[in-house]
Coordinates of C-alpha atoms and ligand atoms in Angstrom, one line a residue:
Chain A
M264 CA -11.2 98.8 50.7
F265 CA -13.4 101.5 52.1
V266 CA -14.2 105.1 51.4
I267 CA -14.8 106.6 54.8
T268 CA -16.6 109.9 55.3
C269 CA -14.7 111.8 57.9
P270 CA -17.2 114.0 59.8
Y271 CA -14.8 116.9 59.5
C272 CA -13.1 116.5 56.1
G273 CA -15.5 114.4 54.0
E274 CA -14.9 111.3 51.8
R275 CA -11.4 109.9 52.0
D276 CA -9.6 106.6 51.2
L277 CA -9.2 104.0 53.9
T278 CA -5.4 104.4 53.9
E279 CA -5.7 107.9 55.4
F280 CA -7.3 106.5 58.6
A281 CA -6.0 104.7 61.7
Y282 CA -8.2 102.2 63.4
G283 CA -9.2 102.7 67.0
G284 CA -11.0 99.5 67.8
E285 CA -14.3 98.9 69.5
A286 CA -16.0 102.2 70.6
H287 CA -17.9 103.1 73.8
I288 CA -15.7 101.0 76.2
A289 CA -15.7 103.0 79.4
R290 CA -12.9 102.6 81.9
P291 CA -14.6 101.4 85.1
H292 CA -14.5 103.8 88.1
W293 CA -12.0 102.6 90.6
R294 CA -13.4 100.9 93.6
E295 CA -11.8 99.3 96.6
D296 CA -13.6 96.0 95.9
M297 CA -13.1 95.9 92.2
S298 CA -12.3 92.3 91.1
D299 CA -9.5 91.2 88.7
A300 CA -12.3 89.7 86.5
E301 CA -14.0 93.1 86.2
W302 CA -10.7 94.7 85.2
A303 CA -10.0 91.9 82.7
D304 CA -13.4 92.4 81.1
F305 CA -12.6 96.1 80.6
L306 CA -9.0 95.5 79.4
F307 CA -9.3 92.4 77.2
M308 CA -12.8 91.1 76.5
R309 CA -14.4 92.4 73.3
A310 CA -17.8 92.0 71.6
N311 CA -16.3 91.1 68.2
P312 CA -19.8 90.9 66.6
K313 CA -20.6 89.4 63.3
G314 CA -23.0 92.2 62.5
V315 CA -23.2 95.9 63.6
L316 CA -20.0 97.1 65.3
A317 CA -19.5 100.6 66.9
E318 CA -15.8 101.4 66.3
R319 CA -13.4 104.3 66.5
W320 CA -11.4 105.7 63.6
M321 CA -8.8 108.4 63.5
H322 CA -8.2 110.5 60.4
A323 CA -4.4 110.1 60.7
A324 CA -3.4 111.7 57.4
G325 CA -6.0 114.4 57.6
C326 CA -7.5 116.4 60.5
R327 CA -6.1 113.8 63.0
R328 CA -9.4 113.7 64.9
F329 CA -11.1 110.6 66.3
F330 CA -14.7 109.8 65.4
N331 CA -17.1 106.9 65.6
M332 CA -18.6 104.7 62.9
L333 CA -21.2 101.9 62.7
R334 CA -20.2 99.2 60.3
N335 CA -21.7 95.8 59.5
T336 CA -18.7 93.4 59.9
A337 CA -20.6 90.7 57.9
T338 CA -20.6 92.8 54.8
D339 CA -18.3 95.8 55.5
D340 CA -21.3 98.2 54.8
I341 CA -20.7 101.5 56.6
L342 CA -23.9 102.4 58.3
A343 CA -23.3 105.6 60.1
V344 CA -20.5 108.1 61.1
Y345 CA -20.9 110.2 64.2
R346 CA -18.7 112.3 66.5
I347 CA -17.1 111.3 69.8
G348 CA -19.5 111.9 72.6
E349 CA -22.6 111.3 70.5
T350 CA -24.8 108.3 70.9
P351 CA -24.9 105.8 68.1
P352 CA -27.8 106.4 65.7
K353 CA -30.4 103.7 64.9
V354 CA -29.5 101.8 61.8
E355 CA -30.7 98.9 59.6
A356 CA -28.2 96.3 58.5
R357 CA -28.3 93.3 56.1
L358 CA -27.5 90.6 58.7
P359 CA -26.9 86.9 58.2
A360 CA -29.9 84.8 58.9
T361 CA -28.0 82.6 61.4
P362 CA -25.2 83.7 63.8
S363 CA -22.3 82.4 61.7
G364 CA -24.1 82.6 58.4
E365 CA -23.4 84.8 55.5
A366 CA -25.4 88.0 54.7
P367 CA -27.5 87.9 51.5
L368 CA -24.8 89.8 49.5
G369 CA -21.6 91.6 49.7
S370 CA -19.8 89.4 52.2
G371 CA -17.3 88.1 49.7
N372 CA -18.1 84.7 51.2
D373 CA -20.5 83.3 48.6
A374 CA -18.3 80.2 48.1
V375 CA -18.7 79.2 51.7
K376 CA -22.4 80.1 52.0
V377 CA -24.3 77.2 53.6
I378 CA -27.1 75.9 51.5
Q379 CA -30.0 75.8 53.9
P380 CA -32.5 72.9 53.7
G381 CA -35.0 73.7 50.9
E382 CA -32.6 76.1 49.1
G383 CA -31.4 75.0 45.7
G384 CA -27.8 74.8 44.6
Chain B
M88 CA -10.6 51.8 55.4
H89 CA -8.3 50.7 52.5
G90 CA -4.7 51.5 53.1
Y91 CA -2.8 53.6 50.6
N92 CA 0.5 52.0 49.3
V93 CA 2.5 51.3 46.2
L94 CA 0.9 48.0 45.4
R95 CA -2.6 49.5 45.6
L96 CA -1.6 52.3 43.3
L97 CA -0.2 49.8 40.8
R98 CA -3.3 47.7 40.9
E99 CA -5.6 50.7 40.5
G100 CA -3.5 52.1 37.8
L101 CA -3.8 48.8 35.8
S102 CA -7.6 48.6 36.4
G103 CA -8.5 52.1 35.4
H104 CA -8.7 53.6 38.9
K105 CA -12.2 52.3 39.4
G106 CA -11.6 50.8 42.9
W107 CA -10.9 53.9 44.9
Q108 CA -13.3 54.7 47.8
P109 CA -14.2 58.1 49.2
A110 CA -11.6 58.9 51.9
W111 CA -14.3 59.6 54.6
R112 CA -18.0 58.8 55.1
K113 CA -20.5 61.5 54.5
A114 CA -22.4 61.3 57.8
E115 CA -25.9 62.4 58.7
P116 CA -26.4 64.0 62.1
K117 CA -27.5 61.6 64.9
A118 CA -29.8 62.5 67.7
S119 CA -27.0 62.5 70.3
Y120 CA -23.2 62.2 70.6
D121 CA -20.8 61.9 73.6
A122 CA -19.1 65.1 72.3
V123 CA -19.5 67.5 69.4
I124 CA -16.7 69.5 67.8
I125 CA -17.7 72.8 66.1
G126 CA -15.5 73.5 63.1
G127 CA -14.0 71.2 60.5
G128 CA -10.7 72.9 60.0
G129 CA -7.3 71.4 60.7
H130 CA -7.6 71.9 64.5
G131 CA -11.1 70.5 64.8
L132 CA -10.4 67.4 62.8
A133 CA -7.1 66.8 64.7
T134 CA -9.1 67.1 67.9
A135 CA -11.5 64.5 66.7
Y136 CA -8.7 62.2 65.6
Y137 CA -6.9 62.3 68.9
L138 CA -10.2 62.0 70.9
A139 CA -10.9 58.8 69.0
R140 CA -7.4 57.5 68.8
L141 CA -6.0 58.3 72.3
H142 CA -9.1 58.6 74.5
G143 CA -11.4 56.0 72.9
L144 CA -14.2 58.6 72.3
T145 CA -15.6 57.5 68.9
N146 CA -19.3 58.4 69.3
I147 CA -18.5 62.0 68.4
A148 CA -19.1 64.4 65.5
V149 CA -17.4 67.2 63.8
I150 CA -19.9 69.8 62.6
E151 CA -18.8 72.1 59.8
K152 CA -20.9 74.9 58.3
G153 CA -19.3 74.8 54.9
W154 CA -17.0 72.1 53.7
I155 CA -14.1 70.7 55.8
G156 CA -10.9 72.7 55.1
G157 CA -12.8 75.6 53.6
G158 CA -11.8 78.1 56.3
N159 CA -8.3 79.2 57.3
A160 CA -7.1 75.6 56.9
G161 CA -7.6 76.0 53.1
R162 CA -6.4 79.6 53.0
N163 CA -3.2 79.7 54.9
T164 CA 0.4 79.7 53.6
T165 CA 1.3 76.6 55.7
I166 CA 4.6 78.0 57.2
I167 CA 5.7 75.7 60.0
R168 CA 8.3 76.6 62.6
S169 CA 8.6 76.4 66.4
N170 CA 11.2 79.2 67.1
Y171 CA 9.0 81.2 69.6
L172 CA 10.6 83.1 72.5
Y173 CA 8.7 81.9 75.6
D174 CA 8.9 78.4 77.2
A175 CA 5.1 77.8 76.9
S176 CA 5.0 78.6 73.2
A177 CA 8.2 76.6 72.4
A178 CA 6.6 73.6 74.2
I179 CA 3.4 73.6 72.2
Y180 CA 4.9 74.5 68.8
N181 CA 7.8 72.1 69.1
H182 CA 5.4 69.4 70.1
A183 CA 3.6 70.1 66.9
L184 CA 6.8 70.0 64.9
H185 CA 7.5 66.6 66.4
L186 CA 4.0 65.3 65.5
W187 CA 4.2 66.7 62.0
K188 CA 7.4 64.7 61.4
G189 CA 5.6 61.4 61.8
L190 CA 2.1 62.4 60.6
S191 CA 2.2 61.1 57.0
R192 CA 3.1 57.6 58.3
E193 CA 0.7 57.7 61.2
L194 CA -2.3 58.8 59.0
N195 CA -1.2 56.7 56.0
Y196 CA -1.7 59.9 54.0
N197 CA 1.0 61.9 52.4
I198 CA 0.8 65.4 53.9
M199 CA 3.8 66.5 51.8
M200 CA 5.7 67.7 54.8
S201 CA 8.8 69.5 53.6
H202 CA 11.4 70.5 56.1
R203 CA 13.2 73.0 53.8
G204 CA 14.1 75.5 56.5
V205 CA 12.7 78.9 57.6
L206 CA 14.6 82.1 57.5
N207 CA 13.5 85.1 59.7
L208 CA 15.3 88.2 58.4
A209 CA 16.8 91.0 60.4
H210 CA 16.9 94.5 58.8
D211 CA 18.4 96.6 61.5
E212 CA 20.7 96.2 64.5
G213 CA 17.9 96.2 67.1
E214 CA 16.1 93.4 65.2
A215 CA 19.3 91.5 64.9
R216 CA 20.0 91.6 68.6
Q217 CA 16.4 90.5 69.4
L218 CA 16.6 87.6 66.9
K219 CA 20.0 86.5 68.3
R220 CA 18.5 86.5 71.8
R221 CA 15.7 84.3 70.4
V222 CA 18.2 81.8 68.9
E223 CA 19.7 81.4 72.4
A224 CA 16.2 81.0 74.0
N225 CA 15.2 78.5 71.4
R226 CA 18.3 76.4 72.0
L227 CA 17.6 76.3 75.7
N228 CA 14.2 74.8 74.9
G229 CA 15.6 72.2 72.4
V230 CA 14.3 74.1 69.4
Q231 CA 16.6 74.0 66.4
A232 CA 17.9 77.5 65.7
E233 CA 21.0 79.3 64.3
W234 CA 22.1 82.7 63.3
L235 CA 23.3 83.4 59.7
E236 CA 25.2 86.5 58.6
A237 CA 24.1 88.2 55.4
K238 CA 26.5 86.3 53.2
E239 CA 25.3 83.0 54.7
V240 CA 21.7 84.0 54.1
K241 CA 22.5 84.6 50.4
A242 CA 24.2 81.2 50.2
F243 CA 21.2 79.5 51.8
C244 CA 18.7 81.4 49.6
P245 CA 20.3 82.6 46.4
P246 CA 17.4 84.6 44.9
I247 CA 17.4 87.0 47.8
S248 CA 19.0 90.5 47.5
I249 CA 21.4 91.5 50.3
A250 CA 22.3 94.8 48.7
P251 CA 23.5 97.1 51.4
E252 CA 21.9 100.1 49.7
A253 CA 18.4 98.6 49.9
R254 CA 15.8 100.5 51.8
Y255 CA 15.6 97.7 54.4
P256 CA 18.9 95.8 53.9
V257 CA 19.2 92.2 55.1
I258 CA 21.9 92.2 57.8
G259 CA 21.3 88.6 58.9
A260 CA 18.7 86.0 59.7
T261 CA 17.7 83.2 62.0
L262 CA 17.4 79.8 60.4
Q263 CA 15.3 76.9 61.7
R264 CA 16.4 74.0 59.5
D265 CA 13.5 71.7 60.4
G266 CA 10.9 74.3 59.8
G267 CA 9.1 74.2 56.4
V268 CA 5.7 73.8 54.7
N269 CA 3.2 71.1 54.0
R270 CA 0.0 70.6 52.0
H271 CA -3.1 72.0 53.8
D272 CA -5.7 69.9 52.0
A273 CA -3.8 66.7 52.7
V274 CA -3.6 67.5 56.4
V275 CA -7.4 68.1 56.5
W276 CA -8.3 65.1 54.5
G277 CA -5.8 62.8 56.2
F278 CA -7.2 63.6 59.7
A279 CA -10.8 63.3 58.4
R280 CA -10.1 60.0 56.8
A281 CA -8.4 58.5 59.9
A282 CA -11.1 59.9 62.3
S283 CA -13.9 58.7 60.1
A284 CA -12.4 55.2 60.0
M285 CA -12.6 55.1 63.8
G286 CA -16.3 56.0 63.8
V287 CA -16.2 59.8 64.0
D288 CA -19.1 61.4 62.1
I289 CA -18.0 64.3 59.8
I290 CA -21.0 66.4 59.1
E291 CA -20.6 69.2 56.4
E292 CA -23.0 72.0 55.4
C293 CA -24.4 72.1 58.9
E294 CA -24.1 75.3 61.0
V295 CA -24.3 75.3 64.8
T296 CA -26.8 78.0 65.6
G297 CA -27.4 77.5 69.3
I298 CA -26.1 75.8 72.4
E299 CA -28.6 74.7 75.1
T300 CA -27.6 74.7 78.7
E301 CA -29.3 73.6 81.9
K302 CA -28.0 74.6 85.4
G303 CA -24.8 75.9 83.8
A304 CA -24.0 72.8 81.9
V305 CA -24.2 72.0 78.2
T306 CA -27.1 69.7 77.2
A307 CA -27.5 70.0 73.4
I308 CA -26.7 72.1 70.3
E309 CA -29.0 73.4 67.7
T310 CA -28.0 73.2 64.1
T311 CA -29.4 74.1 60.7
R312 CA -30.1 70.3 60.4
G313 CA -31.7 69.8 63.8
R314 CA -31.0 69.4 67.5
I315 CA -28.3 67.2 68.8
A316 CA -28.1 66.2 72.4
T317 CA -24.6 66.2 73.9
Q318 CA -22.8 67.1 77.2
K319 CA -19.6 68.2 75.7
V320 CA -19.2 70.9 73.0
A321 CA -15.7 71.7 71.8
S322 CA -15.5 75.0 69.8
V323 CA -12.7 75.1 67.2
A324 CA -14.2 77.8 65.0
A325 CA -11.1 80.0 64.3
G326 CA -12.5 83.4 63.0
H327 CA -16.0 82.6 64.4
T328 CA -14.8 81.7 67.9
S329 CA -16.4 84.8 69.5
V330 CA -19.7 84.1 67.7
I331 CA -19.8 80.5 69.1
A332 CA -18.9 81.7 72.6
G333 CA -21.6 84.3 72.3
L334 CA -24.1 81.4 72.0
V335 CA -23.5 80.6 75.7
G336 CA -23.2 84.3 76.6
L337 CA -19.4 84.3 77.0
R338 CA -17.2 87.2 76.1
L339 CA -13.6 86.4 74.9
P340 CA -10.5 88.4 74.4
I341 CA -10.5 87.8 70.7
E342 CA -11.0 90.0 67.7
S343 CA -11.5 88.8 64.1
H344 CA -9.5 90.4 61.2
P345 CA -9.1 89.6 57.5
L346 CA -5.7 88.2 56.5
Q347 CA -4.7 87.9 52.9
A348 CA -2.4 85.8 50.8
L349 CA -1.7 85.5 47.1
V350 CA 0.1 83.2 44.6
S351 CA 2.1 83.9 41.4
E352 CA 2.1 82.1 38.1
P353 CA 3.9 78.7 38.4
L354 CA 7.7 78.8 38.0
K355 CA 10.5 76.3 37.9
P356 CA 12.0 75.8 41.4
V357 CA 13.6 79.1 42.5
M358 CA 12.9 79.3 46.2
P359 CA 14.7 76.7 48.2
C360 CA 13.3 77.7 51.6
V361 CA 10.7 79.8 53.4
V362 CA 11.7 83.5 54.0
M363 CA 9.9 85.7 56.5
S364 CA 10.4 89.3 57.3
N365 CA 8.5 90.9 60.2
A366 CA 9.9 94.4 59.6
V367 CA 8.6 94.7 56.1
H368 CA 5.7 92.2 56.6
V369 CA 6.3 89.7 53.9
Y370 CA 6.5 85.9 53.8
M371 CA 7.3 83.7 50.8
S372 CA 7.8 80.1 49.8
Q373 CA 7.3 78.1 46.6
S374 CA 4.6 75.4 46.4
S375 CA 5.2 72.1 44.8
K376 CA 3.0 73.3 41.9
G377 CA 5.7 76.0 41.4
E378 CA 3.6 79.0 42.5
L379 CA 5.2 81.5 44.8
V380 CA 3.0 81.6 47.9
I381 CA 3.0 85.1 49.5
G382 CA 1.4 86.1 52.8
A383 CA 0.7 89.6 54.1
G384 CA -0.2 91.3 57.3
I385 CA -3.7 91.6 58.7
D386 CA -6.1 94.5 58.0
P387 CA -6.3 96.7 61.1
Y388 CA -10.1 96.6 61.3
L389 CA -12.4 93.8 62.4
S390 CA -14.4 92.0 59.7
Y391 CA -15.9 88.6 58.9
T392 CA -15.7 89.2 55.1
Q393 CA -13.0 87.0 53.7
R394 CA -11.3 89.7 51.6
G395 CA -9.2 92.6 52.9
S396 CA -7.8 95.7 51.4
L397 CA -5.7 96.2 48.3
S398 CA -3.4 98.7 50.2
I399 CA -2.1 95.8 52.3
I400 CA -1.1 93.8 49.2
E401 CA 0.5 96.9 47.6
H402 CA 2.6 97.5 50.7
Q403 CA 3.6 93.9 50.8
M404 CA 4.5 93.6 47.2
A405 CA 6.6 96.7 47.3
A406 CA 8.6 95.1 50.1
L407 CA 8.8 91.8 48.3
I408 CA 10.3 93.4 45.2
E409 CA 13.0 95.0 47.3
L410 CA 13.9 91.6 48.8
F411 CA 13.5 89.5 45.6
P412 CA 13.9 91.8 42.6
F413 CA 13.0 89.0 40.1
V414 CA 9.4 89.0 41.4
S415 CA 8.7 92.3 39.7
R416 CA 8.5 90.4 36.4
L417 CA 5.9 87.9 37.6
R418 CA 2.2 87.9 37.3
M419 CA 0.1 87.2 40.4
M420 CA -2.6 84.7 39.7
R421 CA -5.0 84.5 42.7
Q422 CA -5.6 86.5 45.9
W423 CA -7.9 85.6 48.8
G424 CA -8.5 86.3 52.5
G425 CA -9.4 84.4 55.6
I426 CA -10.7 85.5 59.0
V427 CA -8.2 85.2 61.8
D428 CA -9.0 85.2 65.5
V429 CA -6.4 87.4 67.2
C430 CA -5.7 87.4 71.0
P431 CA -4.2 90.5 72.7
D432 CA -1.0 88.5 73.6
A433 CA -0.8 86.7 70.2
S434 CA -1.1 83.3 71.9
P435 CA -3.9 80.9 71.7
I436 CA -6.7 79.9 74.1
I437 CA -7.1 76.2 74.9
S438 CA -9.5 76.3 77.8
K439 CA -12.5 75.1 79.7
T440 CA -15.1 77.8 80.6
D441 CA -17.6 78.7 83.3
V442 CA -20.2 76.7 81.3
K443 CA -19.7 73.0 82.2
G444 CA -19.0 71.0 79.1
F445 CA -18.2 74.0 76.9
Y446 CA -14.5 74.1 75.8
V447 CA -12.8 76.7 73.6
N448 CA -9.8 76.3 71.3
G449 CA -9.1 79.6 69.4
G450 CA -7.2 82.8 69.2
W451 CA -4.5 81.3 67.0
G452 CA -4.6 84.4 64.9
T453 CA -2.3 84.5 62.0
G454 CA -0.1 81.6 63.0
G455 CA -2.1 78.5 64.1
W456 CA -1.5 76.2 61.1
K457 CA 1.9 75.1 62.4
A458 CA 0.3 74.0 65.7
T459 CA -2.5 71.9 64.2
P460 CA -1.5 68.5 65.5
A461 CA -0.4 69.7 68.9
S462 CA -3.5 71.9 69.2
G463 CA -5.7 68.9 68.5
H464 CA -3.7 66.7 70.8
A465 CA -3.8 69.0 73.8
F466 CA -7.5 70.0 73.2
A467 CA -8.6 66.3 73.0
D468 CA -6.9 65.7 76.3
L469 CA -8.7 68.7 77.9
V470 CA -12.1 67.6 76.4
A471 CA -11.6 64.0 77.6
N472 CA -10.2 64.7 81.1
D473 CA -11.8 68.1 81.9
E474 CA -8.4 69.3 83.0
P475 CA -5.6 70.9 80.9
N476 CA -2.4 69.0 80.4
A477 CA 1.0 70.5 81.0
I478 CA 1.2 71.9 77.4
A479 CA -2.3 73.4 77.5
A480 CA -2.1 74.8 81.0
P481 CA -0.5 78.2 80.2
F482 CA -3.1 78.9 77.5
T483 CA -6.3 78.9 79.7
L484 CA -8.7 81.9 79.7
E485 CA -7.6 82.6 83.3
R486 CA -4.4 84.2 82.1
F487 CA -6.4 87.3 81.1
V488 CA -7.6 87.7 84.7
T489 CA -4.3 86.8 86.5
G490 CA -2.2 88.8 84.0
D491 CA 0.0 85.8 83.3
L492 CA 0.1 86.4 79.5
V493 CA 2.2 84.6 77.0
A494 CA 3.1 87.8 75.2
E495 CA 4.5 86.7 71.9
H496 CA 3.7 89.9 70.1
G497 CA 6.5 91.8 71.7
A498 CA 8.8 88.8 71.3
A499 CA 9.0 89.3 67.5
A500 CA 8.7 86.8 64.7
V501 CA 5.2 85.9 65.7
A502 CA 3.4 86.5 62.4
H503 CA 2.5 83.1 60.8
Ligands
FAD701 C1 -4.0 84.0 54.6 C2 -3.6 83.2 55.8 C3 -2.3 82.8 55.9 C4 -1.9 82.1 57.0 N1 -0.6 81.6 57.1 C5 -0.2 80.8 58.1 C6 1.1 80.2 58.1 O1 1.9 80.4 57.2 N2 1.4 79.5 59.2 C7 0.6 79.2 60.2 O2 1.0 78.6 61.2 N3 -0.7 79.7 60.2 C8 -1.1 80.5 59.2 N4 -2.4 81.0 59.2 C9 -3.3 80.8 60.4 C10 -4.0 79.4 60.3 O3 -4.5 79.3 59.0 C11 -5.0 79.3 61.4 O4 -4.5 79.7 62.6 C12 -5.6 77.9 61.5 O5 -5.8 77.3 60.3 C13 -6.9 77.9 62.3 O6 -7.3 76.6 62.6 P1 -8.3 75.8 61.7 O7 -7.5 75.1 60.6 O8 -9.0 74.8 62.6 O9 -9.3 76.9 61.2 P2 -10.5 76.9 60.1 O10 -10.0 76.1 58.9 O11 -10.9 78.3 59.8 O12 -11.6 76.1 60.8 C14 -12.7 76.6 61.5 C15 -14.0 76.1 60.9 O13 -15.1 76.4 61.7 C16 -16.2 76.5 60.9 N5 -17.3 77.2 61.6 C17 -17.4 78.5 62.0 N6 -18.6 78.7 62.6 C18 -19.3 77.5 62.6 C19 -20.6 77.1 63.0 N7 -21.4 78.0 63.6 N8 -20.9 75.9 62.8 C20 -20.1 75.0 62.2 N9 -18.9 75.3 61.7 C21 -18.5 76.6 61.9 C22 -15.7 77.3 59.7 O14 -16.5 77.2 58.5 C23 -14.3 76.7 59.5 O15 -14.2 75.7 58.5 C24 -2.8 81.8 58.1 C25 -4.2 82.2 58.0 C26 -4.6 82.9 56.8 C27 -6.0 83.4 56.7
ZN702 ZN1 -10.7 114.4 58.9

């Protein structure tokens, strides 16, 4: 459950918002020689990172405006909120030590955390 | 491997149960394997089992970052059915149903497969028309399916409310009599035990952190327990599929979402079957321990945290109480989440890739458990022969370029 700070209305409960998916995906300019693969990449392929994700949200039960957010998908930490058209700010995130690993805290996944060689437990 | 049978149980019972052996070997990683499977869930272990059993590949390993069955395999509500709309889906899910039927015997391990019937409810005329169409499509594909009117639904599942004044009244349902549920741990352990007995190494608490390639072909993997040389890497990592593909620079049409489930306090038998409602987003069955097992919808946002929002559960419980009023007096005991890998057409990916020797099995989303044996069967075939068989062919990555999608989202009844 998140509390999201709408850049226009302030702090509101997650249930007031609709999700808009990955942000900053630009529709490619049409070209005569554009390949199907290029189109497929725009339409279907997604970054889906375990880490910092730039995403769009819409304040559906409020001002009904879209905005962008940076969130760490390994912990659900909200790192920044910024308006459509702005560039994502630089942020720091608590990332997992390995690509599929678990972040130091807050992931909800402690039970499946891998014990690395040398670590107790 | 010692077989499990009644005589053995008797003998062990009389001698204080001191003779049981671990069901599978705890293996240490070797320097090289003929093939490595990433992910020790149901699909990964089934892949290993069929690679060893049907393709003679026994110098292989399953690498699991936590413990086997600790991912979605251990978190799902185990609803099994094959009543999908399209031919390609009916083929793979019905193949799975066929394999499930013989699996306890084949593995010599009781997977507690119970064909108690699955109801998919219709709450309005539009939904009823769509479900009836699906019944006909199913029958053409040899999938067991029938239409029940509201009274017949009540007779098949007495605790359900078919009150016409309900907010979402039940006006009918499809029934797949040979659908049902099974025991998730038993499936995982049964496949692990049988694969291990044929020589497959099952390596737990070992995370794959890198994949080495040379001239576009796989040469080795890096893990938290060292480097392993291999020319074939088969990724079966469910929620982490995009992360694994990212290790070789591939982008996939997959997004990872939290999906939750919960169980009630244990009751005497009350639920004779599985009930699913897509319109109000609720799924319920009763486990053999007596708990009501209840599944929800996904959270809309992407996340790798295995929890999810309370609002989803509130929504689902409100709907459940309308359908089954007696549930309002029950206490819920446990709630959890898993990370599901969702494809835009709600169908899986079983595919080779542009990197030679790197294969992907994923995108099963909210409903891959039911496919476990068929997924492993088809994927083993692909990994062994480097070409998809007839069942896997519609599920390659190419479909996202050609546009030949298997669009089960629009076809209804796709959740779980
Ligand atoms: C709450 C819930 C309810 C569901 N209900 C149903 C249902 O009723 N019916 C149905 O058909 N389906 C259902 N599903 C979907 C089903 O569980 C999945 O589609 C299926 O289990 C996925 O395959 P798996 O068993 O191999 O996945 P998993 O068990 O998740 O296996 C993947 C494994 O890969 C491992 N892994 C990841 N990264 C790495 C790495 N880098 N190195 C090593 N290992 C790694 C993970 O630890 C994990 O164990 C449900 C899912 C959830 C979460
Ligand atoms: Zn707002």
